[in-house]
């Protein structure tokens, strides 16, 4: 669309993208400059690097290996509640990490449900702390993601190919060799690389389940160098290593995601004649049931255990809940202030710069950005006094890539459909946005706001660097309760956090869809 016919200006969006780029690149530059003054890394730091790569590789490998048969079972079966089960696969993404960890401890911990069953059988209890605990938590979070990615690959195989295989008399072995294995060769490496990149930036999981110096990730080492040793040079050098690892993994993920299309079809429902046997049905049902149990048991544990502790929560928990709601509200507001003009700028053709700025939030971890902001703020102000605003700002930037993925397609659609009509009626700028664009994006705005609020509510990242004992968010307060072995109070606080996170997501998403135009 020609610039003179643009219904909304791109200047505000370009300015928002420039602010995001300046924030992230400025923090990273401060880290790089400070790293030059570092005295070097010790054996413990290099051990953290090795452990980070090891746990990420194991977590990604186990997640994808388990996801393949579960995705195959979901692709082959139709049953009541299937759509809801697949939708449930997205719940761990917005589930607060500390809540999930507490649920996993209740189920798989030394005093958990599984250990009690093993005790009745005369077997020793499970040991969840250490490498295996970190991998278990990462599999809980990333197995649903891997299933969704690989299931999409199965659904992309045209139904006509399965029909042709049945007409030619191909059995299950031939279907696997000719149709399924080639698809997995295209899809699985990308899923593996994406999950590996996600697990590289593990902080809260390693903080709660690491179990000691032998199970320390780079993110956790940055936190320890910053919080306990106040060695900014060492924290900066570890941040540089973290950036290199994350960027390398992201590059591999992007390259692995470039795959050839399996070809087009007539969009007919897929029927699997190779999976009609009784044995195949029992196998698929068992796999789907086990996967659902693995996802639902920790959530049920949080609800059941937290119900007893929520009535006697100490006052500090309620104060932390209030702080978390305040931080989430500020973060959500900042997110929309940045994301909406950037989405509008993309809709009128300023795509490249907006996408680069949006992806910067995935290039560096929150702790790396937090370290850089501390280095920048420290000479002119007390960073600990600005803990809550900095946390809200970083949470907004971290959620920005996801918000743009939600907002941009709808913004482009609205501008393409109504842009010329608005220009002919002299509706431009804020008037077009107020009368045409924003009302037709209410559903997407609500979804993005709900996602941003839930992610901010459950974040245990930058606040762990800056917080003081009097100003803790709810995730940090839960971690402190767990550290002091007040597990009943921690369980009640976790249930409260779960309710606040899911409630914020539901309320904002529902509010956006209420009376929203299709």
Coordinates of C-alpha atoms in Angstrom, one line a residue:
X1 CA 0.0 0.0 0.0
X2 CA 1.4 3.4 -0.9
X3 CA 2.5 5.6 2.0
X4 CA -0.1 8.3 1.2
X5 CA -2.9 5.7 1.5
X6 CA -1.7 4.3 4.9
X7 CA -4.7 4.3 7.3
X8 CA -2.4 4.3 10.3
X9 CA 1.0 5.7 10.7
X10 CA 4.1 3.6 11.3
X11 CA 6.0 6.2 13.2
X12 CA 4.8 5.1 16.7
X13 CA 5.4 1.4 15.9
X14 CA 8.9 2.3 14.6
X15 CA 9.5 4.2 17.8
X16 CA 8.3 1.3 20.0
X17 CA 10.6 -1.1 18.1
X18 CA 13.5 1.3 18.6
X19 CA 12.8 1.4 22.3
X20 CA 12.8 -2.4 22.5
X21 CA 16.0 -2.7 20.5
X22 CA 17.7 0.0 22.5
X23 CA 16.7 -1.7 25.8
X24 CA 17.9 -5.1 24.8
X25 CA 21.0 -4.2 22.8
X26 CA 22.0 -1.6 25.4
X27 CA 21.8 -4.2 28.2
X28 CA 23.7 -6.7 26.1
X29 CA 26.3 -4.1 25.2
X30 CA 26.7 -3.3 28.9
X31 CA 27.3 -7.0 29.6
X32 CA 29.9 -7.3 26.8
X33 CA 31.8 -4.2 28.0
X34 CA 31.8 -5.4 31.6
X35 CA 32.8 -8.9 30.6
X36 CA 36.1 -7.5 29.3
X37 CA 37.1 -6.5 32.8
X38 CA 36.4 -10.0 34.2
X39 CA 39.1 -12.1 35.8
X40 CA 38.1 -15.3 34.0
X41 CA 35.9 -18.3 34.8
X42 CA 36.7 -21.0 37.2
X43 CA 36.2 -24.8 37.0
X44 CA 32.7 -24.5 38.6
X45 CA 31.6 -22.1 35.9
X46 CA 32.8 -24.4 33.1
X47 CA 31.1 -27.3 34.9
X48 CA 27.9 -25.2 34.8
X49 CA 28.3 -24.7 31.0
X50 CA 28.8 -28.5 30.5
X51 CA 25.8 -29.3 32.7
X52 CA 23.7 -26.8 30.8
X53 CA 24.4 -28.4 27.5
X54 CA 24.0 -31.9 28.9
X55 CA 20.6 -31.3 30.6
X56 CA 19.3 -29.4 27.5
X57 CA 20.3 -32.3 25.2
X58 CA 18.8 -34.9 27.5
X59 CA 15.6 -32.9 28.0
X60 CA 15.2 -32.3 24.3
X61 CA 16.0 -35.9 23.4
X62 CA 13.6 -37.4 26.0
X63 CA 10.8 -35.0 25.2
X64 CA 10.9 -35.7 21.4
X65 CA 11.4 -39.4 21.9
X66 CA 8.3 -39.7 24.1
X67 CA 6.4 -37.2 21.9
X68 CA 6.7 -39.3 18.7
X69 CA 4.5 -42.2 19.8
X70 CA 2.0 -39.9 21.7
X71 CA 1.6 -37.7 18.6
X72 CA 1.2 -40.7 16.4
X73 CA -1.5 -42.1 18.7
X74 CA -3.4 -38.7 18.7
X75 CA -3.1 -38.6 14.9
X76 CA -4.6 -42.1 14.5
X77 CA -7.5 -41.8 17.0
X78 CA -10.7 -39.8 17.2
X79 CA -12.4 -39.8 20.6
X80 CA -14.6 -37.5 22.8
X81 CA -12.5 -34.8 24.4
X82 CA -9.7 -35.1 21.9
X83 CA -9.8 -31.4 21.1
X84 CA -9.8 -30.5 24.8
X85 CA -6.8 -32.8 25.4
X86 CA -4.8 -31.2 22.6
X87 CA -5.7 -27.8 23.9
X88 CA -4.5 -28.9 27.4
X89 CA -1.1 -29.5 25.8
X90 CA -0.7 -25.7 25.8
X91 CA -1.4 -25.3 29.5
X92 CA 2.3 -25.9 30.7
X93 CA 3.3 -22.9 28.6
X94 CA 1.5 -20.5 30.8
X95 CA 1.8 -22.6 34.0
X96 CA 4.1 -20.9 36.6
X97 CA 7.3 -22.9 36.8
X98 CA 7.4 -22.8 40.6
X99 CA 3.8 -24.2 40.7
X100 CA 4.7 -27.1 38.3
X101 CA 7.8 -27.8 40.4
X102 CA 5.8 -28.1 43.5
X103 CA 3.4 -30.4 41.8
X104 CA 6.2 -32.6 40.5
X105 CA 7.6 -32.8 44.0
X106 CA 4.3 -33.8 45.4
X107 CA 4.0 -36.6 42.8
X108 CA 7.6 -37.7 42.2
X109 CA 9.5 -36.3 45.3
X110 CA 11.0 -38.4 48.1
X111 CA 7.8 -38.1 50.1
X112 CA 5.5 -38.0 47.0
X113 CA 2.8 -40.2 45.8
X114 CA 5.0 -42.4 43.6
X115 CA 7.5 -42.9 46.5
X116 CA 4.7 -44.0 48.8
X117 CA 3.7 -46.6 46.2
X118 CA 7.3 -47.8 45.9
X119 CA 7.5 -48.0 49.7
X120 CA 4.5 -50.3 49.8
X121 CA 6.3 -52.5 47.3
X122 CA 9.5 -52.5 49.4
X123 CA 11.4 -50.3 47.1
X124 CA 13.4 -47.1 47.9
X125 CA 11.9 -43.7 47.3
X126 CA 12.6 -41.6 44.3
X127 CA 15.4 -39.0 44.3
X128 CA 14.1 -36.0 42.3
X129 CA 16.9 -33.5 43.0
X130 CA 19.8 -33.3 40.5
X131 CA 20.1 -34.0 36.8
X132 CA 17.2 -36.4 36.6
X133 CA 14.9 -33.9 38.4
X134 CA 15.8 -31.1 36.1
X135 CA 15.2 -33.4 33.1
X136 CA 11.9 -34.6 34.5
X137 CA 10.7 -31.0 34.9
X138 CA 11.8 -30.0 31.5
X139 CA 10.0 -33.0 30.0
X140 CA 6.8 -32.0 31.8
X141 CA 7.0 -28.5 30.2
X142 CA 8.3 -29.5 26.8
X143 CA 6.6 -32.8 26.0
X144 CA 3.3 -31.1 25.2
X145 CA 5.2 -28.7 22.9
X146 CA 6.9 -31.5 21.1
X147 CA 3.6 -33.4 20.7
X148 CA 2.0 -30.4 19.2
X149 CA 4.9 -29.8 16.7
X150 CA 5.1 -33.4 15.7
X151 CA 1.3 -33.9 15.5
X152 CA 1.2 -31.0 13.1
X153 CA 3.6 -32.9 10.9
X154 CA 1.3 -35.9 10.9
X155 CA -1.7 -33.8 10.1
X156 CA 0.2 -32.3 7.1
X157 CA 0.4 -35.7 5.4
X158 CA -2.4 -35.7 2.8
X159 CA -5.3 -38.1 3.5
X160 CA -5.0 -39.3 -0.1
X161 CA -1.6 -40.9 0.6
X162 CA -3.0 -43.0 3.4
X163 CA -5.9 -44.0 1.1
X164 CA -3.5 -44.9 -1.7
X165 CA -1.4 -47.0 0.7
X166 CA -4.5 -48.9 1.8
X167 CA -5.5 -49.5 -1.9
X168 CA -2.1 -50.9 -2.6
X169 CA -2.3 -53.2 0.4
X170 CA 0.5 -51.5 2.4
X171 CA 0.6 -52.6 6.0
X172 CA 1.6 -50.7 9.1
X173 CA 5.3 -51.4 8.5
X174 CA 5.2 -50.0 4.9
X175 CA 3.2 -46.9 6.1
X176 CA 5.8 -46.2 8.7
X177 CA 8.6 -46.6 6.2
X178 CA 7.1 -44.7 3.3
X179 CA 5.0 -42.0 5.0
X180 CA 5.8 -41.5 8.7
X181 CA 9.6 -41.8 8.8
X182 CA 10.2 -39.3 6.1
X183 CA 7.8 -36.9 7.9
X184 CA 9.6 -37.4 11.2
X185 CA 12.9 -36.7 9.4
X186 CA 11.6 -33.3 8.4
X187 CA 9.8 -32.4 11.6
X188 CA 11.7 -34.0 14.6
X189 CA 15.0 -32.1 14.1
X190 CA 13.3 -28.8 14.3
X191 CA 11.4 -29.8 17.4
X192 CA 14.6 -31.1 19.0
X193 CA 16.4 -27.9 18.3
X194 CA 13.6 -25.6 19.6
X195 CA 13.3 -27.5 22.9
X196 CA 17.1 -27.6 23.2
X197 CA 17.2 -23.8 22.9
X198 CA 14.4 -23.4 25.5
X199 CA 16.1 -25.7 28.0
X200 CA 19.4 -23.8 27.7
X201 CA 17.9 -20.9 29.5
X202 CA 16.6 -22.9 32.5
X203 CA 16.7 -21.0 35.7
X204 CA 13.7 -21.7 38.0
X205 CA 13.9 -25.4 37.4
X206 CA 17.6 -25.6 38.2
X207 CA 17.2 -23.3 41.2
X208 CA 14.6 -25.5 42.8
X209 CA 15.5 -29.0 41.6
X210 CA 19.2 -28.7 40.8
X211 CA 20.3 -30.0 44.2
X212 CA 23.7 -28.5 44.4
X213 CA 26.8 -27.3 42.6
X214 CA 26.9 -30.4 40.3
X215 CA 23.5 -29.4 38.8
X216 CA 24.0 -25.7 38.1
X217 CA 23.0 -24.2 34.8
X218 CA 24.6 -21.1 33.3
X219 CA 21.6 -19.0 34.2
X220 CA 21.8 -20.2 37.8
X221 CA 25.5 -19.5 37.8
X222 CA 24.8 -15.9 36.6
X223 CA 22.3 -15.5 39.5
X224 CA 24.8 -16.8 42.0
X225 CA 27.7 -14.7 40.8
X226 CA 25.4 -11.6 40.9
X227 CA 23.4 -12.2 44.0
X228 CA 25.8 -13.9 46.4
X229 CA 29.3 -12.9 45.2
X230 CA 28.3 -9.6 43.5
X231 CA 30.9 -10.4 40.9
X232 CA 29.6 -8.4 38.0
X233 CA 32.5 -9.2 35.7
X234 CA 32.0 -13.0 36.2
X235 CA 28.3 -12.6 35.8
X236 CA 28.8 -10.7 32.5
X237 CA 31.2 -13.3 31.1
X238 CA 28.7 -16.0 31.9
X239 CA 26.1 -13.9 30.2
X240 CA 28.2 -13.8 27.1
X241 CA 28.5 -17.5 27.1
X242 CA 24.8 -17.8 27.6
X243 CA 24.1 -15.5 24.6
X244 CA 26.5 -17.5 22.4
X245 CA 24.8 -20.8 23.4
X246 CA 21.3 -19.5 22.9
X247 CA 22.0 -17.8 19.5
X248 CA 23.8 -21.0 18.3
X249 CA 20.8 -23.1 19.3
X250 CA 18.3 -20.6 17.8
X251 CA 20.2 -20.7 14.5
X252 CA 20.1 -24.5 14.4
X253 CA 16.4 -24.4 15.2
X254 CA 15.7 -21.9 12.4
X255 CA 17.8 -24.0 9.9
X256 CA 16.1 -27.2 11.0
X257 CA 12.7 -25.7 10.7
X258 CA 13.2 -25.1 6.9
X259 CA 11.7 -28.3 5.5
X260 CA 10.0 -29.2 2.3
X261 CA 6.3 -29.5 2.1
X262 CA 4.9 -33.1 2.0
X263 CA 2.6 -32.0 -0.8
X264 CA -1.0 -30.8 -1.1
X265 CA -4.3 -32.8 -0.8
X266 CA -8.0 -32.2 -0.9
X267 CA -8.3 -31.5 2.9
X268 CA -10.2 -34.7 3.5
X269 CA -10.4 -36.2 7.0
X270 CA -7.6 -38.6 7.5
X271 CA -8.6 -42.3 7.9
X272 CA -5.9 -44.7 9.1
X273 CA -6.7 -48.2 7.7
X274 CA -3.3 -49.4 9.1
X275 CA -4.4 -48.7 12.7
X276 CA -7.8 -50.6 13.0
X277 CA -6.5 -53.6 14.8
X278 CA -7.3 -54.2 18.5
X279 CA -3.6 -54.2 19.5
X280 CA -3.1 -50.8 17.8
X281 CA -6.1 -49.3 19.5
X282 CA -5.0 -50.6 23.0
X283 CA -1.5 -49.3 22.4
X284 CA -2.7 -45.8 21.3
X285 CA -5.2 -45.6 24.1
X286 CA -2.6 -46.5 26.7
X287 CA -0.1 -43.9 25.4
X288 CA -2.7 -41.1 25.3
X289 CA -3.8 -42.1 28.8
X290 CA -0.3 -42.1 30.2
X291 CA 0.6 -38.7 28.6
X292 CA -2.6 -37.2 30.0
X293 CA -1.9 -38.7 33.5
X294 CA 1.7 -37.3 33.4
X295 CA 0.3 -33.8 32.6
X296 CA -2.7 -33.8 35.0
X297 CA -1.3 -35.5 38.1
X298 CA 1.1 -32.6 39.1
X299 CA -1.8 -30.1 38.5
X300 CA -4.1 -32.2 40.6
X301 CA -1.4 -32.5 43.3
X302 CA -1.1 -28.7 43.5
X303 CA -4.9 -28.3 43.9
X304 CA -5.3 -31.1 46.5
X305 CA -2.3 -30.2 48.6
X306 CA -2.8 -26.4 48.3
X307 CA -6.5 -26.5 49.3
X308 CA -5.4 -27.3 52.9
X309 CA -2.8 -24.6 53.1
X310 CA -4.5 -21.8 51.4
X311 CA -6.7 -20.9 54.3
X312 CA -3.8 -20.3 56.7
X313 CA -1.5 -18.4 54.4
X314 CA 0.8 -15.8 56.2
X315 CA 0.4 -12.2 55.5
X316 CA 3.7 -12.0 53.5
X317 CA 2.1 -14.3 50.9
X318 CA -0.9 -12.1 50.4
X319 CA 1.4 -9.1 50.1
X320 CA 3.5 -11.0 47.5
X321 CA 0.3 -11.8 45.6
X322 CA -0.7 -8.2 45.6
X323 CA 2.8 -7.3 44.3
X324 CA 2.6 -10.0 41.6
X325 CA -0.8 -8.6 40.4
X326 CA 0.6 -5.1 40.3
X327 CA 3.7 -6.2 38.4
X328 CA 1.6 -8.3 35.9
X329 CA -0.8 -5.3 35.4
X330 CA 2.1 -2.9 34.6
X331 CA 3.8 -5.5 32.4
X332 CA 0.6 -6.2 30.5
X333 CA 0.1 -2.5 29.9
X334 CA 3.6 -2.0 28.7
X335 CA 3.3 -5.1 26.5
X336 CA 0.2 -3.7 24.7
X337 CA 1.8 -0.2 24.4
X338 CA 4.7 -1.8 22.6
X339 CA 3.0 -4.5 20.6
X340 CA -0.1 -2.7 19.2
X341 CA 1.8 0.0 17.3
X342 CA 4.4 -2.5 16.2
X343 CA 1.6 -4.8 14.8
X344 CA 0.1 -1.8 13.1
X345 CA 3.4 -0.8 11.5
X346 CA 3.8 -4.4 10.2
X347 CA 0.3 -4.2 8.7
X348 CA 1.2 -1.1 6.6
X349 CA 4.4 -2.7 5.3
X350 CA 7.1 -2.0 7.9
X351 CA 7.7 -5.7 8.5
X352 CA 11.5 -6.3 8.6
X353 CA 12.4 -3.9 11.4
X354 CA 9.4 -5.0 13.6
X355 CA 10.2 -8.7 13.3
X356 CA 13.9 -8.2 14.2
X357 CA 13.0 -6.1 17.2
X358 CA 10.3 -8.6 18.2
X359 CA 12.8 -11.5 18.0
X360 CA 15.4 -9.8 20.1
X361 CA 13.4 -10.8 23.2
X362 CA 14.2 -14.5 22.4
X363 CA 17.9 -13.9 21.8
X364 CA 18.8 -13.1 25.4
X365 CA 17.5 -14.5 28.6
X366 CA 15.8 -12.4 31.3
X367 CA 18.7 -12.8 33.6
X368 CA 21.2 -11.6 31.0
X369 CA 19.0 -8.5 30.3
X370 CA 18.6 -8.0 34.1
X371 CA 22.4 -8.1 34.6
X372 CA 22.9 -5.6 31.8
X373 CA 20.2 -3.3 33.2
X374 CA 21.8 -3.5 36.7
X375 CA 25.2 -2.4 35.2
X376 CA 23.5 0.5 33.4
X377 CA 21.3 1.7 36.3
X378 CA 23.8 1.1 39.1
X379 CA 26.0 4.3 38.6
X380 CA 22.9 6.6 38.6
X381 CA 20.3 5.0 40.9
X382 CA 19.7 2.1 43.3
X383 CA 18.7 -0.9 41.1
X384 CA 17.1 -2.7 44.1
X385 CA 14.8 0.3 44.6
X386 CA 13.6 -0.2 41.0
X387 CA 13.1 -3.9 41.2
X388 CA 9.4 -4.0 40.5
X389 CA 9.4 -1.6 37.5
X390 CA 12.5 -3.3 36.0
X391 CA 10.8 -6.7 36.4
X392 CA 7.6 -5.5 34.8
X393 CA 9.6 -4.0 31.8
X394 CA 11.6 -7.1 31.2
X395 CA 8.5 -9.4 31.5
X396 CA 6.8 -7.2 28.8
X397 CA 9.8 -7.5 26.5
X398 CA 10.0 -11.3 27.0
X399 CA 6.3 -11.7 26.1
X400 CA 6.6 -9.3 23.1
X401 CA 7.5 -12.0 20.5
X402 CA 4.4 -14.1 21.4
X403 CA 2.1 -11.0 21.4
X404 CA 3.3 -10.0 18.0
X405 CA 2.6 -13.5 16.6
X406 CA -1.0 -13.1 17.9
X407 CA -1.6 -9.5 16.8
X408 CA 0.1 -9.2 13.5
X409 CA -2.0 -11.6 11.3
X410 CA -5.2 -9.9 12.4
X411 CA -3.8 -6.4 12.0
X412 CA -2.7 -7.2 8.5
X413 CA -6.1 -8.7 7.6
X414 CA -8.0 -5.6 8.9
X415 CA -5.8 -3.1 7.1
X416 CA -6.0 -5.0 3.9
X417 CA -9.8 -5.2 4.1
X418 CA -10.7 -1.7 5.4
X419 CA -7.6 0.4 4.7
X420 CA -8.6 1.8 1.4
X421 CA -12.2 2.4 2.5
X422 CA -10.9 4.2 5.6
X423 CA -8.6 6.4 3.5
X424 CA -11.5 7.2 1.1
X425 CA -13.5 8.4 4.2
X426 CA -10.5 10.3 5.5
X427 CA -10.2 7.9 8.5
X428 CA -6.5 7.9 9.2
X429 CA -4.2 7.6 12.2
X430 CA -5.8 7.4 15.6
X431 CA -9.3 7.7 14.2
X432 CA -8.9 4.7 12.0
X433 CA -7.2 2.8 14.9
X434 CA -10.0 3.7 17.3
X435 CA -13.0 3.2 15.0
X436 CA -11.8 0.3 12.8
X437 CA -8.6 -1.4 13.8
X438 CA -8.8 -1.9 17.6
X439 CA -12.5 -3.0 17.7
X440 CA -11.8 -5.7 15.2
X441 CA -8.7 -6.9 17.1
X442 CA -10.3 -7.1 20.5
X443 CA -10.2 -10.9 20.6
X444 CA -6.5 -11.0 19.7
X445 CA -5.7 -8.1 22.1
X446 CA -7.4 -10.0 24.9
X447 CA -5.5 -13.2 24.1
X448 CA -2.2 -11.4 24.0
X449 CA -2.9 -9.5 27.2
X450 CA -4.0 -12.7 29.0
X451 CA -0.9 -14.5 27.8
X452 CA 1.4 -11.7 28.9
X453 CA -0.3 -11.4 32.3
X454 CA 0.0 -15.1 33.0
X455 CA 3.6 -15.2 32.0
X456 CA 4.4 -12.2 34.1
X457 CA 2.5 -13.5 37.1
X458 CA 4.5 -16.7 37.2
X459 CA 7.9 -15.3 36.3
X460 CA 10.8 -16.2 38.6
X461 CA 13.7 -14.5 36.8
X462 CA 14.7 -10.8 37.1
X463 CA 12.9 -10.4 40.4
X464 CA 15.3 -13.0 41.9
X465 CA 18.2 -10.7 41.0
X466 CA 16.8 -7.4 42.3
X467 CA 14.3 -8.3 45.0
X468 CA 14.8 -7.5 48.7
X469 CA 13.1 -9.3 51.6
X470 CA 10.2 -6.8 51.8
X471 CA 9.3 -6.8 48.1
X472 CA 8.9 -10.3 46.8
X473 CA 6.6 -11.5 44.1
X474 CA 4.5 -14.6 44.7
X475 CA 6.8 -17.0 42.8
X476 CA 9.8 -15.8 44.8
X477 CA 7.9 -16.0 48.0
X478 CA 6.9 -19.6 47.2
X479 CA 10.6 -20.4 46.6
X480 CA 11.5 -18.8 49.9
X481 CA 8.8 -20.9 51.7
X482 CA 10.1 -24.1 50.1
X483 CA 13.7 -23.1 51.1
X484 CA 12.5 -22.8 54.8
X485 CA 10.7 -26.2 54.5
X486 CA 7.3 -24.6 55.1
X487 CA 5.8 -26.9 52.5
X488 CA 2.1 -26.5 53.5
X489 CA 2.3 -22.7 53.1
X490 CA 4.2 -23.1 49.9
X491 CA 1.5 -25.5 48.5
X492 CA -1.2 -23.0 49.5
X493 CA 0.7 -20.1 47.9
X494 CA 1.2 -22.2 44.8
X495 CA -2.5 -22.8 44.5
X496 CA -3.1 -19.1 44.9
X497 CA -0.6 -18.4 42.2
X498 CA -2.1 -21.0 39.9
X499 CA -5.6 -19.4 40.4
X500 CA -4.3 -15.9 39.8
X501 CA -2.3 -16.8 36.6
X502 CA -5.1 -18.9 35.1
X503 CA -7.7 -16.4 36.2
X504 CA -5.8 -13.4 34.7
X505 CA -5.4 -15.4 31.4
X506 CA -9.1 -16.4 31.3
X507 CA -10.5 -13.0 32.3
X508 CA -8.4 -11.0 29.7
X509 CA -8.9 -13.5 27.0
X510 CA -12.6 -13.8 27.7
X511 CA -12.9 -10.0 28.0
X512 CA -11.3 -9.6 24.6
X513 CA -13.6 -12.1 23.0
X514 CA -16.8 -10.7 24.6
X515 CA -18.8 -8.9 21.9
X516 CA -15.7 -9.0 19.6
X517 CA -16.4 -9.1 15.9
X518 CA -15.3 -12.1 13.9

